Coordinates of C-alpha atoms and ligand atoms in Angstrom, one line a residue:
X1 CA 9.7 38.3 -26.0
X2 CA 10.9 41.5 -27.1
X3 CA 14.8 42.1 -28.7
X4 CA 16.8 44.1 -27.6
X5 CA 20.0 45.7 -29.0
X6 CA 23.1 46.5 -26.5
X7 CA 25.5 49.7 -28.2
X8 CA 28.6 49.5 -26.0
X9 CA 28.0 45.9 -24.7
X10 CA 31.4 45.6 -23.1
X11 CA 31.1 48.6 -20.8
X12 CA 30.3 49.3 -17.5
X13 CA 26.6 49.7 -18.1
X14 CA 26.4 47.1 -21.3
X15 CA 27.2 43.9 -19.1
X16 CA 24.9 45.5 -15.9
X17 CA 22.3 45.6 -18.9
X18 CA 23.5 41.4 -19.8
X19 CA 23.3 40.2 -16.3
X20 CA 19.4 41.4 -16.0
X21 CA 18.7 40.4 -19.2
X22 CA 19.8 36.8 -18.8
X23 CA 17.3 36.6 -15.3
X24 CA 14.7 37.0 -18.0
X25 CA 15.6 34.3 -20.8
X26 CA 11.6 34.2 -21.3
X27 CA 11.0 38.2 -21.7
X28 CA 14.8 39.4 -23.3
X29 CA 16.3 38.2 -26.4
X30 CA 19.6 39.8 -27.3
X31 CA 19.7 40.9 -31.4
X32 CA 23.3 42.9 -31.3
X33 CA 26.3 43.6 -29.7
X34 CA 28.7 46.2 -30.1
X35 CA 31.9 47.3 -28.7
X36 CA 34.5 49.8 -29.7
X37 CA 37.7 47.8 -29.7
X38 CA 37.5 45.3 -26.4
X39 CA 37.2 42.2 -28.5
X40 CA 37.9 39.7 -25.7
X41 CA 35.5 40.6 -23.6
X42 CA 32.7 41.2 -27.1
X43 CA 34.1 37.3 -27.9
X44 CA 32.5 35.8 -24.2
X45 CA 29.4 37.8 -24.5
X46 CA 28.5 36.7 -28.2
X47 CA 29.6 33.1 -26.3
X48 CA 27.1 33.7 -23.7
X49 CA 24.6 35.4 -24.9
X50 CA 24.6 34.3 -28.9
X51 CA 23.0 37.1 -30.2
X52 CA 22.2 37.0 -34.1
X53 CA 24.7 40.5 -34.6
X54 CA 27.9 41.7 -33.3
X55 CA 29.4 44.8 -34.5
X56 CA 33.6 45.7 -34.1
X57 CA 33.3 49.5 -34.1
X58 CA 37.4 49.7 -34.6
X59 CA 37.7 48.6 -38.1
X60 CA 41.3 47.3 -37.9
X61 CA 40.0 45.2 -35.0
X62 CA 37.4 43.4 -36.8
X63 CA 39.1 40.5 -38.8
X64 CA 40.5 38.5 -36.1
X65 CA 37.4 39.4 -34.1
X66 CA 35.5 37.9 -37.6
X67 CA 37.7 34.7 -38.0
X68 CA 37.5 33.7 -33.8
X69 CA 33.4 33.8 -34.4
X70 CA 33.7 31.5 -37.5
X71 CA 36.1 29.0 -35.3
X72 CA 33.6 28.8 -32.4
X73 CA 30.4 27.5 -31.9
X74 CA 28.5 30.4 -32.1
X75 CA 29.8 30.9 -36.0
X76 CA 26.4 31.9 -37.1
X77 CA 26.9 35.2 -35.7
X78 CA 27.1 38.0 -38.5
X79 CA 30.1 40.4 -37.9
X80 CA 30.1 43.9 -39.0
X81 CA 32.5 46.2 -38.6
X82 CA 32.7 50.1 -38.5
X83 CA 30.7 53.4 -37.0
X84 CA 27.9 52.7 -40.1
X85 CA 27.0 49.3 -38.5
X86 CA 25.8 51.2 -35.2
X87 CA 23.8 52.6 -36.6
X88 CA 22.3 49.5 -38.8
X89 CA 21.8 47.2 -35.7
X90 CA 20.5 49.5 -33.5
X91 CA 17.2 49.9 -36.7
X92 CA 16.9 46.7 -37.2
X93 CA 13.5 45.4 -37.4
X94 CA 13.0 43.0 -34.8
X95 CA 14.7 45.0 -32.2
X96 CA 12.3 46.6 -29.6
X97 CA 14.4 48.3 -27.8
X98 CA 18.0 49.7 -27.6
X99 CA 20.3 50.2 -24.6
X100 CA 22.2 53.4 -25.8
X101 CA 25.1 52.8 -23.2
X102 CA 28.5 54.0 -25.7
X103 CA 30.3 56.2 -23.4
X104 CA 30.0 60.4 -25.6
X105 CA 29.6 61.7 -28.5
X106 CA 30.6 58.4 -30.7
X107 CA 26.9 57.2 -29.4
X108 CA 24.8 60.0 -31.5
X109 CA 24.4 58.9 -34.5
X110 CA 23.3 55.1 -33.5
X111 CA 21.2 56.4 -30.7
X112 CA 19.6 59.5 -32.9
X113 CA 19.1 56.6 -35.3
X114 CA 17.5 54.0 -32.8
X115 CA 15.0 57.4 -32.1
X116 CA 14.2 57.9 -35.4
X117 CA 13.1 54.5 -36.1
X118 CA 10.8 54.7 -33.3
X119 CA 12.4 52.0 -31.1
X120 CA 11.9 52.1 -27.2
X121 CA 15.3 54.1 -26.3
X122 CA 17.1 52.7 -23.0
X123 CA 19.2 56.2 -22.8
X124 CA 22.3 56.4 -20.8
X125 CA 24.9 57.9 -22.9
X126 CA 23.7 61.4 -21.3
X127 CA 26.7 63.2 -24.2
X128 CA 24.3 62.2 -27.3
X129 CA 21.4 63.9 -25.3
X130 CA 23.2 67.0 -24.1
X131 CA 24.9 67.6 -27.6
X132 CA 21.8 67.1 -29.5
X133 CA 19.2 68.6 -27.4
X134 CA 16.3 69.5 -28.8
X135 CA 17.0 67.8 -32.0
X136 CA 17.3 63.9 -30.2
X137 CA 13.6 64.9 -28.3
X138 CA 11.7 66.2 -31.5
X139 CA 13.1 62.8 -33.2
X140 CA 11.4 61.2 -30.4
X141 CA 8.3 62.7 -30.5
X142 CA 8.2 62.8 -34.2
X143 CA 8.2 59.4 -34.6
X144 CA 6.7 58.0 -31.3
X145 CA 9.9 56.6 -30.1
X146 CA 9.4 55.5 -26.3
X147 CA 12.5 57.0 -24.3
X148 CA 13.3 56.0 -21.1
X149 CA 16.8 57.3 -18.6
X150 CA 18.6 55.2 -17.6
X151 CA 20.9 57.1 -15.5
X152 CA 20.2 56.6 -12.3
X153 CA 19.4 60.5 -11.2
X154 CA 16.6 60.6 -14.4
X155 CA 15.1 57.2 -13.8
X156 CA 14.5 57.7 -10.2
X157 CA 13.2 61.3 -11.2
X158 CA 11.0 59.4 -14.0
X159 CA 10.0 57.2 -11.3
X160 CA 8.6 60.1 -8.9
X161 CA 7.2 61.3 -11.8
X162 CA 2.9 61.4 -11.7
X163 CA 1.4 58.1 -13.5
X164 CA 1.1 58.5 -17.6
X165 CA 3.9 60.8 -17.6
X166 CA 5.4 60.8 -20.8
X167 CA 9.2 62.1 -20.8
X168 CA 9.8 65.6 -23.0
X169 CA 6.7 67.1 -21.4
X170 CA 6.7 69.4 -18.1
X171 CA 5.0 67.7 -15.2
X172 CA 3.0 70.9 -14.5
X173 CA 2.6 70.7 -10.6
X174 CA 6.2 69.3 -10.1
X175 CA 7.5 72.9 -9.0
X176 CA 11.3 71.0 -8.5
X177 CA 13.7 68.7 -9.3
X178 CA 16.2 68.5 -6.7
X179 CA 19.2 66.0 -8.0
X180 CA 21.8 64.2 -5.9
X181 CA 25.0 63.9 -6.6
X182 CA 27.8 61.9 -4.5
X183 CA 30.6 64.2 -4.6
X184 CA 32.4 62.0 -6.2
X185 CA 35.9 61.1 -4.4
X186 CA 37.5 65.3 -4.0
X187 CA 34.4 66.3 -2.4
X188 CA 36.9 67.0 1.4
X189 CA 39.7 66.9 -0.4
X190 CA 42.2 70.4 0.5
X191 CA 41.5 72.3 -2.6
X192 CA 45.3 73.1 -3.5
X193 CA 45.9 69.5 -3.4
X194 CA 43.5 68.8 -6.9
X195 CA 46.4 70.2 -9.1
X196 CA 47.8 67.4 -8.0
X197 CA 45.7 64.4 -8.2
X198 CA 46.0 61.2 -10.8
X199 CA 43.9 59.8 -12.9
X200 CA 43.6 56.9 -10.8
X201 CA 42.4 58.9 -7.3
X202 CA 40.1 60.4 -9.8
X203 CA 39.0 56.9 -11.5
X204 CA 38.2 55.7 -7.9
X205 CA 34.8 56.7 -6.8
X206 CA 33.5 56.2 -3.5
X207 CA 29.8 54.1 -4.7
X208 CA 30.0 53.7 -7.8
X209 CA 32.1 51.3 -10.4
X210 CA 31.9 53.2 -13.7
X211 CA 33.5 53.5 -17.0
X212 CA 36.9 55.8 -16.6
X213 CA 35.6 58.5 -18.1
X214 CA 32.6 58.8 -16.3
X215 CA 34.3 58.4 -13.5
X216 CA 36.9 61.8 -14.0
X217 CA 33.1 63.7 -15.2
X218 CA 32.4 62.5 -11.2
X219 CA 35.4 63.9 -9.5
X220 CA 35.1 67.1 -11.7
X221 CA 31.3 67.3 -11.0
X222 CA 31.1 68.0 -14.7
X223 CA 28.8 64.4 -14.5
X224 CA 26.1 66.8 -12.9
X225 CA 26.5 70.1 -14.8
X226 CA 25.5 67.0 -18.2
X227 CA 22.9 65.4 -16.0
X228 CA 21.5 68.7 -15.3
X229 CA 21.3 69.7 -18.7
X230 CA 20.3 66.1 -19.6
X231 CA 17.3 66.8 -16.8
X232 CA 16.1 70.5 -18.6
X233 CA 16.0 68.1 -21.4
X234 CA 13.6 65.1 -20.3
X235 CA 11.6 67.0 -17.9
X236 CA 11.5 69.6 -20.5
X237 CA 12.2 72.2 -17.0
X238 CA 14.4 75.6 -16.6
X239 CA 17.9 74.9 -14.7
X240 CA 16.7 77.1 -12.0
X241 CA 13.9 74.5 -11.4
X242 CA 16.8 72.3 -10.6
X243 CA 18.4 71.9 -7.2
X244 CA 21.9 70.0 -7.0
X245 CA 22.5 68.1 -3.8
X246 CA 25.1 66.6 -2.6
X247 CA 24.4 63.1 -0.7
X248 CA 27.6 61.2 -0.5
X249 CA 25.4 58.3 0.6
X250 CA 23.7 57.8 -2.8
X251 CA 20.8 56.0 -1.7
X252 CA 18.3 58.5 -2.1
X253 CA 18.9 58.8 -6.3
X254 CA 17.0 62.3 -6.9
X255 CA 13.7 63.6 -6.0
X256 CA 10.6 65.8 -7.4
X257 CA 9.5 68.2 -5.1
X258 CA 5.7 69.4 -5.9
X259 CA 2.8 72.1 -5.5
X260 CA 1.5 70.6 -2.4
X261 CA 4.7 70.4 -1.1
X262 CA 5.3 66.6 -1.2
X263 CA 8.8 65.7 -1.9
X264 CA 8.8 62.5 -3.8
X265 CA 12.3 60.5 -3.7
X266 CA 13.4 57.1 -5.2
X267 CA 16.2 55.0 -2.9
X268 CA 17.8 51.9 -3.3
X269 CA 21.5 50.8 -3.2
X270 CA 23.8 52.3 -6.1
X271 CA 23.2 49.6 -7.8
X272 CA 23.0 50.8 -12.0
X273 CA 20.8 47.2 -12.9
X274 CA 17.5 49.4 -10.7
X275 CA 17.5 51.6 -13.4
X276 CA 18.1 49.2 -16.2
X277 CA 15.7 46.4 -14.7
X278 CA 13.1 49.6 -14.1
X279 CA 13.3 51.0 -18.1
X280 CA 13.6 47.1 -19.5
X281 CA 10.4 46.0 -17.8
X282 CA 8.8 49.4 -17.6
X283 CA 5.8 49.4 -16.6
X284 CA 6.0 46.7 -15.1
X285 CA 8.9 45.8 -12.3
X286 CA 11.3 42.9 -12.5
X287 CA 13.7 41.3 -10.5
X288 CA 17.0 43.2 -10.9
X289 CA 19.6 41.2 -8.9
X290 CA 19.8 44.2 -6.4
X291 CA 20.7 43.7 -3.0
X292 CA 17.2 44.8 -1.4
X293 CA 18.1 48.3 0.2
X294 CA 19.1 47.9 4.6
X295 CA 17.8 51.2 5.6
X296 CA 18.8 50.4 9.2
X297 CA 22.3 50.0 7.6
X298 CA 22.4 53.1 6.0
X299 CA 21.5 54.8 9.4
X300 CA 21.3 58.3 8.3
X301 CA 21.7 60.8 5.1
X302 CA 23.0 63.9 4.7
X303 CA 22.5 66.8 1.8
X304 CA 24.9 69.2 0.9
X305 CA 25.0 72.3 -1.3
X306 CA 27.7 72.0 -3.8
X307 CA 30.9 74.4 -3.5
X308 CA 30.7 75.7 -7.6
X309 CA 34.5 77.1 -6.5
X310 CA 35.8 73.4 -6.1
X311 CA 33.6 72.3 -8.8
X312 CA 33.8 74.8 -11.4
X313 CA 32.3 72.3 -13.8
X314 CA 29.2 72.8 -12.6
X315 CA 28.9 76.7 -13.1
X316 CA 30.2 75.5 -16.6
X317 CA 27.3 73.8 -17.4
X318 CA 24.9 76.0 -15.9
X319 CA 26.1 78.4 -18.2
X320 CA 26.3 76.4 -21.2
X321 CA 22.4 75.8 -20.8
X322 CA 22.1 78.9 -20.0
X323 CA 23.6 80.4 -22.8
X324 CA 21.6 78.0 -25.0
X325 CA 21.9 76.8 -29.0
X326 CA 25.1 75.0 -29.4
X327 CA 27.0 75.5 -26.3
X328 CA 25.8 72.6 -24.7
X329 CA 27.6 70.9 -27.9
X330 CA 30.8 73.2 -26.8
X331 CA 30.4 72.5 -24.0
X332 CA 30.4 68.5 -24.0
X333 CA 33.2 67.8 -26.7
X334 CA 35.6 70.3 -25.1
X335 CA 34.8 68.1 -21.7
X336 CA 35.4 65.1 -23.6
X337 CA 39.3 66.0 -25.1
X338 CA 39.8 67.5 -22.0
X339 CA 38.8 64.5 -19.5
X340 CA 41.3 62.5 -22.6
X341 CA 44.0 64.8 -22.1
X342 CA 43.9 64.2 -17.9
X343 CA 43.2 60.8 -18.5
X344 CA 46.8 60.1 -21.0
X345 CA 48.3 62.6 -18.0
X346 CA 49.2 65.7 -20.8
X347 CA 46.9 68.0 -18.1
X348 CA 46.8 68.5 -14.8
X349 CA 43.0 67.4 -13.1
X350 CA 42.1 70.9 -12.5
X351 CA 43.5 72.1 -15.8
X352 CA 39.9 70.1 -16.9
X353 CA 37.9 73.4 -16.2
X354 CA 40.4 76.1 -17.9
X355 CA 40.3 74.1 -21.5
X356 CA 36.0 74.0 -21.3
X357 CA 36.2 77.6 -20.2
X358 CA 38.5 78.7 -22.3
X359 CA 37.2 76.6 -25.2
X360 CA 33.7 77.9 -24.3
X361 CA 34.8 81.4 -24.7
X362 CA 35.6 81.3 -28.5
X363 CA 31.9 80.0 -29.5
X364 CA 28.8 82.4 -29.3
X365 CA 25.6 80.3 -28.5
X366 CA 24.7 80.3 -32.2
X367 CA 21.9 77.9 -33.2
X368 CA 21.5 73.9 -33.0
X369 CA 18.6 74.1 -35.4
X370 CA 20.5 71.1 -37.7
X371 CA 22.2 67.9 -36.6
X372 CA 24.7 69.3 -39.2
X373 CA 25.0 72.5 -36.9
X374 CA 25.5 70.0 -34.2
X375 CA 28.4 67.7 -35.6
X376 CA 29.8 70.8 -36.6
X377 CA 30.0 72.8 -33.2
X378 CA 31.5 69.0 -32.0
X379 CA 34.3 68.9 -34.1
X380 CA 35.3 73.3 -34.0
X381 CA 35.2 73.0 -30.0
X382 CA 36.9 69.4 -30.0
X383 CA 39.5 71.4 -32.2
X384 CA 39.5 74.4 -30.4
X385 CA 40.2 72.4 -27.1
X386 CA 42.9 71.2 -28.5
X387 CA 44.5 74.1 -29.0
X388 CA 44.0 75.2 -25.9
X389 CA 45.8 72.1 -24.7
X390 CA 48.7 72.9 -26.4
X391 CA 49.1 76.2 -25.3
X392 CA 48.1 75.3 -21.6
X393 CA 51.7 72.6 -22.3
X394 CA 53.5 75.6 -23.6
Ligands
NAD1 P1 32.7 52.6 -20.3 O1 33.4 53.5 -21.1 O2 32.6 51.5 -19.0 O3 32.1 51.4 -21.6 C1 31.3 52.1 -22.9 C2 31.1 51.3 -24.2 O4 31.1 52.3 -25.7 C3 32.2 49.8 -24.6 O5 31.0 48.7 -24.4 C4 32.7 50.8 -25.2 O6 33.3 49.8 -26.5 C5 31.8 51.2 -26.1 N1 33.0 52.8 -26.7 C6 33.2 53.5 -26.4 N2 33.9 54.2 -27.8 C7 32.9 53.5 -28.7 C8 33.4 54.1 -30.2 N3 34.3 55.2 -30.2 N4 32.3 53.2 -30.9 C9 31.8 52.5 -31.1 N5 32.0 52.4 -29.3 C10 32.3 52.6 -27.9 O7 31.4 53.1 -20.2 P2 29.9 52.9 -19.1 O8 30.7 53.4 -17.7 O9 29.4 52.0 -19.1 O10 28.8 54.2 -18.9 C11 28.4 54.3 -20.6 C12 27.4 55.4 -20.8 O11 26.3 55.2 -20.1 C13 28.0 56.9 -21.0 O12 27.6 57.5 -21.4 C14 28.0 57.4 -19.4 O13 27.6 58.5 -19.1 C15 26.4 56.8 -19.2 N6 26.3 56.2 -17.3 C16 26.8 55.0 -16.7 C17 26.2 54.7 -15.6 C18 27.7 53.9 -15.4 O14 27.1 53.3 -14.1 N7 28.7 53.2 -15.3 C19 25.6 55.7 -15.4 C20 24.9 56.4 -15.6 C21 25.1 56.3 -17.1
MG2 MG1 23.9 59.6 -12.6

């Protein structure tokens, strides 16, 4: 029986994780659930899954939540509040596995703490890895933590790696990764219409049902840019060894090209419960609840080269990883600010890439050898991006 802590339990990945957990009560016990401010959803999850701990990251919402738990049938749940409590529950003695499913940089500290504590880290929170790069990978290797990718593409690549493969190492016989992308909702939209796309249009993803931030990232293809950096780190490869491939059906979740000419692909219906169940059962497998793939219904599959004119965010991600140092941190921070501004309807869809590019231009690829330097670059890039937005509006 393994104990699991789910960081970001109320989000899209968190909900899918609890669905898989509920199918395997003999193998997983929920030790802790965390949420930012959605206390209604967290309350329901607490009643159903009865964790030992529940964390409300937004302190102003915690008191009301405490009172509701105290008056419930699960009054013995310990309720904690604030960002530091996330780290506390991610490192509890009886937690074996931590699902890192907070969105954005807010997930970095608890996820890094789980890695340092030698937990099995189920990594969905790609922004945490992108912003901290080698520091995160070093923490995993120093502590002996087991790092298992949840992002569907990286989970697919991991499944296509040679047996016994450990993330962080280069698989010698693998010469290339083919990182697949759906192309998002605007793959075919006329270029001149992109500036007027609304948040609702951007989050209406054709294949995946996800949180709002990652949905916008999919529409700009920054999601693939972040995943490119994620793949370089997880599989210790050069950016030039990673080819992004648009595959609109989202049936192949990525491929590994070997020196003997074999190309291995992992396929399945686009449902995050597959990579989640794969990582939770690893190195075994268990049921995920995902509908079996009907290959006849799929019929055929298409592959296209990405258009960097249409998707400048992908180009910026290649530039950031090639420049190295703090540049991936800057890219990620500027993107988080730009996407938030777009979702608040303060800037246009096409401004997202402009904000990131202008923000990156203010930084040099200084070293990112310590967590302090990373956090400083993150803070500075957020401030710069806000200034850039202010100038756009003026
Ligand atoms: P979501 O917006 O649906 O959920 C985010 C979760 O994080 C929620 O539980 C929220 O309460 C919590 N959270 C948000 N801000 C927080 C803060 N400041 N402090 C503490 N908790 C906070 O997002 P999602 O779609 O589930 O994505 C989660 C992560 O997984 C992201 O990093 C995303 O890139 C990655 N991911 C998601 C998918 C997917 O299909 N949804 C696929 C691959 C990777
Ligand atoms: Mg993905």
